[in-house]
Short mmCIF file of C-alpha atoms in Angstrom, two decimals:
data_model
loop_
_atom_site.label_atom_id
_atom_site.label_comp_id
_atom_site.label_asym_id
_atom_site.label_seq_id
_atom_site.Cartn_x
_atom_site.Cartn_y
_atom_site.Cartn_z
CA UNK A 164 0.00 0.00 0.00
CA UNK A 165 1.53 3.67 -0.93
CA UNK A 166 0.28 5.30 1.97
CA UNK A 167 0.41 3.04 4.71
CA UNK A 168 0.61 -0.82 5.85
CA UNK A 169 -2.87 -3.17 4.50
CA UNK A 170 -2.11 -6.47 6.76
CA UNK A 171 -3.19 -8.62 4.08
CA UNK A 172 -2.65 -11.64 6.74
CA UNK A 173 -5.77 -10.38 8.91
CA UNK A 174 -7.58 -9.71 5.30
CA UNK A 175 -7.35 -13.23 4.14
CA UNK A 176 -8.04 -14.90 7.90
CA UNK A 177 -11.04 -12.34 7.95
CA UNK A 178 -12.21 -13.62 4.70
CA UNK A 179 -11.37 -17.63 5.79
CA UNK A 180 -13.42 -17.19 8.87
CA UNK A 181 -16.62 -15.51 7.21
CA UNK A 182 -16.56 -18.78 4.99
CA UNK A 183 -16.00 -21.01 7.58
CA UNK A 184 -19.05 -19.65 9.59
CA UNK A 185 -20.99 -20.16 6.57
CA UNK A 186 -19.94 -23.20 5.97
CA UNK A 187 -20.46 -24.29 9.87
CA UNK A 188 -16.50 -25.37 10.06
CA UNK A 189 -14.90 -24.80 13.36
CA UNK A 190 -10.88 -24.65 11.97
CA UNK A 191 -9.34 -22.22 9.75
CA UNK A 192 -5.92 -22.95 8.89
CA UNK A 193 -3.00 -20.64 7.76
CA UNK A 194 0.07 -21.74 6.00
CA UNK A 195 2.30 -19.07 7.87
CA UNK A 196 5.74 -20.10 8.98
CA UNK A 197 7.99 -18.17 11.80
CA UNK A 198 8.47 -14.82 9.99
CA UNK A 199 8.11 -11.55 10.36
CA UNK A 200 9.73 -11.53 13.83
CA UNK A 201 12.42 -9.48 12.89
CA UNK A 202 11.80 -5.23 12.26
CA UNK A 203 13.00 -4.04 8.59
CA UNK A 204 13.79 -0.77 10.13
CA UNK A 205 13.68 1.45 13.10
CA UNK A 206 11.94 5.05 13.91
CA UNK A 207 14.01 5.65 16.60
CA UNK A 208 13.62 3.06 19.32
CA UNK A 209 10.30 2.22 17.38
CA UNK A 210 10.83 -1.58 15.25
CA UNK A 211 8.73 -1.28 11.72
CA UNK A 212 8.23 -4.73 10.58
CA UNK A 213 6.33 -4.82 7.21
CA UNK A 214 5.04 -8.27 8.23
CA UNK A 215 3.85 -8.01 11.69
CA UNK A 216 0.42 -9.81 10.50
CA UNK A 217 2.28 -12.73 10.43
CA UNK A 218 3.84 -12.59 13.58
CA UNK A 219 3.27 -15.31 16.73
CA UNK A 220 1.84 -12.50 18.86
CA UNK A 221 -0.63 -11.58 15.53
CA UNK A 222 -1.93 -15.34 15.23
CA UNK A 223 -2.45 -15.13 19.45
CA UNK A 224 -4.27 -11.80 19.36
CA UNK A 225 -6.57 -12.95 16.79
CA UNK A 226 -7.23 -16.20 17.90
CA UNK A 227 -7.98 -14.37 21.41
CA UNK A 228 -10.37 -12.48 19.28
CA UNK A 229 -12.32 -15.01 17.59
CA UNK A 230 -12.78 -17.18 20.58
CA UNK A 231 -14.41 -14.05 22.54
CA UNK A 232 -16.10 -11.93 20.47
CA UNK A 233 -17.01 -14.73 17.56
CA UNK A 234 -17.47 -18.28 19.48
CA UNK A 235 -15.28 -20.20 21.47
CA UNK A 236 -15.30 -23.43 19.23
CA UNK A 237 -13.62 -21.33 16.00
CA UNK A 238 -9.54 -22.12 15.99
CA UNK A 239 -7.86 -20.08 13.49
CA UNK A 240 -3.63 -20.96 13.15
CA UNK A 241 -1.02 -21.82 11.61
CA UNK A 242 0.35 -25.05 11.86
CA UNK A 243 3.51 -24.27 10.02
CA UNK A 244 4.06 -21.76 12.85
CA UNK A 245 6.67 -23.76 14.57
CA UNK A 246 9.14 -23.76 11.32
CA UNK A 247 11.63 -21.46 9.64
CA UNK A 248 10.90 -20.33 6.47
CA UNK A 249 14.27 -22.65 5.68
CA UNK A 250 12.71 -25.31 6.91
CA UNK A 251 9.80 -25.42 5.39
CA UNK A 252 11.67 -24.64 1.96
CA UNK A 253 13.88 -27.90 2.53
CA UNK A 254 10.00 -30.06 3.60
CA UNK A 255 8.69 -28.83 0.41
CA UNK A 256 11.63 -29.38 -1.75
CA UNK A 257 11.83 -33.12 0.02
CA UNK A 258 8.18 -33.64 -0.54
CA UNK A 259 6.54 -31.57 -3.41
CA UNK A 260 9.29 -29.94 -5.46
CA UNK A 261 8.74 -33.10 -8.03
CA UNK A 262 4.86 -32.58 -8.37
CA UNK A 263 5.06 -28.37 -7.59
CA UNK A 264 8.13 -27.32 -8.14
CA UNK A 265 7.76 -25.66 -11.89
CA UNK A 266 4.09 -24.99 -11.46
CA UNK A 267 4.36 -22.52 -7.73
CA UNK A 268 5.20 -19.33 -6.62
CA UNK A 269 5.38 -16.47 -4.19
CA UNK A 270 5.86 -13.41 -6.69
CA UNK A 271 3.45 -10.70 -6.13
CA UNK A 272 4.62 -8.83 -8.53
CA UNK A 273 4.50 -11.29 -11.59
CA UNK A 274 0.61 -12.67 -10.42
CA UNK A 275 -0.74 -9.04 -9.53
CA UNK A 276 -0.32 -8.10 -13.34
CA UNK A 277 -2.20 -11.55 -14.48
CA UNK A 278 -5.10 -9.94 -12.74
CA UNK A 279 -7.95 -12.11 -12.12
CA UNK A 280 -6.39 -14.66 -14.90
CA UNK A 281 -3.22 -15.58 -13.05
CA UNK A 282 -4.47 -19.57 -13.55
CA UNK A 283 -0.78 -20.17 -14.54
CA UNK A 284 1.40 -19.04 -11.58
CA UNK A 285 4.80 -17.12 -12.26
CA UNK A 286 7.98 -15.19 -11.38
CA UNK A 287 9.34 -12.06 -12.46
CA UNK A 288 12.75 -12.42 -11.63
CA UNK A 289 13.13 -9.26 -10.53
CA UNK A 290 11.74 -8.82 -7.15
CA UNK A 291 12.49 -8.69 -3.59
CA UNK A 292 10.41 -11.90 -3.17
CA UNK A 293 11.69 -13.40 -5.95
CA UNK A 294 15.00 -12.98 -4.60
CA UNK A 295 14.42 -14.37 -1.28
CA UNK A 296 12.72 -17.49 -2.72
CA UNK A 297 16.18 -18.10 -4.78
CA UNK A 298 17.67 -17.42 -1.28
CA UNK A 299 15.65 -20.17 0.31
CA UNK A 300 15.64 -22.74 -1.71
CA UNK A 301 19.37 -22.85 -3.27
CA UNK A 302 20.58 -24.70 -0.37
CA UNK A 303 18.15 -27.44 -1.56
CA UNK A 304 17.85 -27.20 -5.33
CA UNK A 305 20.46 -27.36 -8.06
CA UNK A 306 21.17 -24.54 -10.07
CA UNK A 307 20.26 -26.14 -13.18
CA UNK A 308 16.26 -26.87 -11.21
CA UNK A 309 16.23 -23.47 -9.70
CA UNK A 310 17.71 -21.38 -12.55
CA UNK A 311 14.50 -23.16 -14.82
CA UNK A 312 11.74 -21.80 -13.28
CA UNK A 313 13.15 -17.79 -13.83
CA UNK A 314 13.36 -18.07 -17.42
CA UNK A 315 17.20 -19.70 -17.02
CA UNK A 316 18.39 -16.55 -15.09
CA UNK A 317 20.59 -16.71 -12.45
CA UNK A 318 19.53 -14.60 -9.89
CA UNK A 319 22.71 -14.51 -7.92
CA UNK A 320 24.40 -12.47 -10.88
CA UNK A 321 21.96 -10.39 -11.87
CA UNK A 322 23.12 -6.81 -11.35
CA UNK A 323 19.34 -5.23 -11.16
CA UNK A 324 19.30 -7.20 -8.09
CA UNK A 325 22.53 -6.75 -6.39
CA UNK A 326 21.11 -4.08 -3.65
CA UNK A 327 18.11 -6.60 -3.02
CA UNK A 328 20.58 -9.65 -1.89
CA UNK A 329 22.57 -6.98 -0.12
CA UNK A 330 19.59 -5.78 1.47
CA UNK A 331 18.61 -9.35 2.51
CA UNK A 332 21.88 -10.65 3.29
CA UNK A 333 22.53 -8.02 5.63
CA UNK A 334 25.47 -6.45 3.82
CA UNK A 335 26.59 -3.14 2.25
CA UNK A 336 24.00 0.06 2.77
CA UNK A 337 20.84 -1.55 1.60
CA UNK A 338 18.15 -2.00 4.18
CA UNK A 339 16.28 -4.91 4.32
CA UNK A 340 12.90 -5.28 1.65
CA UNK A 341 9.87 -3.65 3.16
CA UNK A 342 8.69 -7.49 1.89
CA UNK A 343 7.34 -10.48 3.15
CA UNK A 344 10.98 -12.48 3.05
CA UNK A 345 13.24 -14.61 5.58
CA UNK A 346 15.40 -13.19 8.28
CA UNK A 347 18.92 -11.98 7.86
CA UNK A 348 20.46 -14.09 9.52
CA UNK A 349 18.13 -17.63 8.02
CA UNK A 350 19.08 -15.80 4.83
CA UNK A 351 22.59 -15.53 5.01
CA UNK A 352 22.37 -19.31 6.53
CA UNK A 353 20.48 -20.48 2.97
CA UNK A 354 23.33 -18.01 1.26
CA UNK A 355 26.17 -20.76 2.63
CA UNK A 356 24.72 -23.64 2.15
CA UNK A 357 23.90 -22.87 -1.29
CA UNK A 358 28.18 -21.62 -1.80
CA UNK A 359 28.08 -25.45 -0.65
CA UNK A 360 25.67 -27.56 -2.62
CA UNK A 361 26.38 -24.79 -5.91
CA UNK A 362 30.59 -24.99 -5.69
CA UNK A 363 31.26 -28.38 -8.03
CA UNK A 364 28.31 -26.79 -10.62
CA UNK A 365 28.81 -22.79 -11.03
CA UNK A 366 31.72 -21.94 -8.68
CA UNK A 367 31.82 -19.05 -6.48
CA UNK A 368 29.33 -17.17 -5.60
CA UNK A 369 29.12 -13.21 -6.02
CA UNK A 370 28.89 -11.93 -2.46
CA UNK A 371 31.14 -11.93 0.94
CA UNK A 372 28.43 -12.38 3.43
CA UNK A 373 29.11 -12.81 7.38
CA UNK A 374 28.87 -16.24 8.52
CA UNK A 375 25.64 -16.30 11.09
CA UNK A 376 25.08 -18.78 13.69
CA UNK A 377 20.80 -19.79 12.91
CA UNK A 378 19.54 -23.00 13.75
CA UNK A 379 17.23 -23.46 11.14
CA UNK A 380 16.02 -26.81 12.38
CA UNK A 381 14.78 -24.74 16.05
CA UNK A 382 11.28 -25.37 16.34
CA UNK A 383 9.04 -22.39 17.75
CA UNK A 384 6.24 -22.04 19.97
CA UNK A 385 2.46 -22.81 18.30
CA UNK A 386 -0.76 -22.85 18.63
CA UNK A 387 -0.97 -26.75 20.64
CA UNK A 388 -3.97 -27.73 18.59
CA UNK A 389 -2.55 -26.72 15.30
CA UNK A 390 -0.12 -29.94 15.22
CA UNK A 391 -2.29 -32.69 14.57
CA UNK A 392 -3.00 -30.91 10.89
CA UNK A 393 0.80 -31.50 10.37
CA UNK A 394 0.72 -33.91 8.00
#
């Protein structure tokens, strides 16, 4: 939004729980990782985190919410809460990449100009969240797989996008994305592993990030319910 924040998290659940209502279901799920824990900026002492919809404490208030002001037998979560975004791009690379992995993706800015006709899901190579998606899943994908699905571009090199990686890898005078993307630190994680699995194919890679200590196996704190929907 231009002139403001639209938490398009809160939108969506909004829009899930009407239907659910009128549908007499009791659970809405999410499909919302750990993320958007860590602020983008700071106005003074004041975090701005472009994500906060997607936060922990956002999935607790409005559960709190729905359960007093709605009815007490409506659960709404997330029961991908308790993973990293890394995490959950290594599950879904282990599981799905075969059957999803040229036909998904998580580019606003390529679906947005489909419009309503966006049947056929793509990537504009060119985007913050396009970026961070390369980020995430290079550890776990050859360069060969991941390089098909942006049109045989590799990210990593492109120079249009050079103050986006430095802006998610934490490095140069680029702040992070006002995006929807992984934390520095996950991200410069995903950034080594990748100089790792990529080294034999392509060589070196482009930038000198900081090595960061991120456990991207830790497991965080969810909704207790939400687990028996992990499948």
């Amino acid at each position: 939004a231009l002139n403001g924040h639209v938490p398009v998290t809160f939108v969506v659940l909004s829009i899930a729980l009407m239907e659910a209502i009128l549908n007499r279901k009791n659970i809405v799920l999410a499909s919302i990782g750990h993320e958007g824990e860590e602020p983008h900026a700071f106005i003074e002492d004041l975090p701005v985190t472009h994500q906060w919809s997607k936060t922990w404490k956002a999935e607790k208030l409005f559960s709190e919410y729905v359960h007093r002001y709605i009815s007490p037998n409506i659960s709404v979560g997330s029961p991908l809460r308790g993973y990293s975004e890394l995490r959950i791009a290594e599950l879904f690379t282990e599981y799905s990449w075969g059957k999803f992995g040229k036909s998904f993706s998580s580019c606003n800015r390529a679906n947005y100009a489909q419009g309503q006709d966006n049947t056929h899901l793509k990537w504009c190579g060119e985007c913050p969240k396009c970026a961070n998606s390369y980020l995430l899943f290079a550890p776990f994908v050859s360069p060969h797989e991941l390089q098909a699905i942006f049109n045989g571009q590799d990210l990593f090199t492109k120079q249009s996008l050079k103050p986006v990686f430095e802006g998610l890898l934490g490095i140069g005078d680029a702040i992070k994305p006002f995006e929807c993307i992984g934390e520095i630190d996950e991200l410069r994680t995903a950034y080594y592993m990748a100089k790792k699995r990529w080294r034999d194919e392509i060589g070196s890679l482009p930038f000198s990030v900081p090595e960061a200590e991120y456990d991207y196996k830790k497991e965080y704190p969810v909704q207790r319910w939400t687990e028996e929907y992990l499948v």
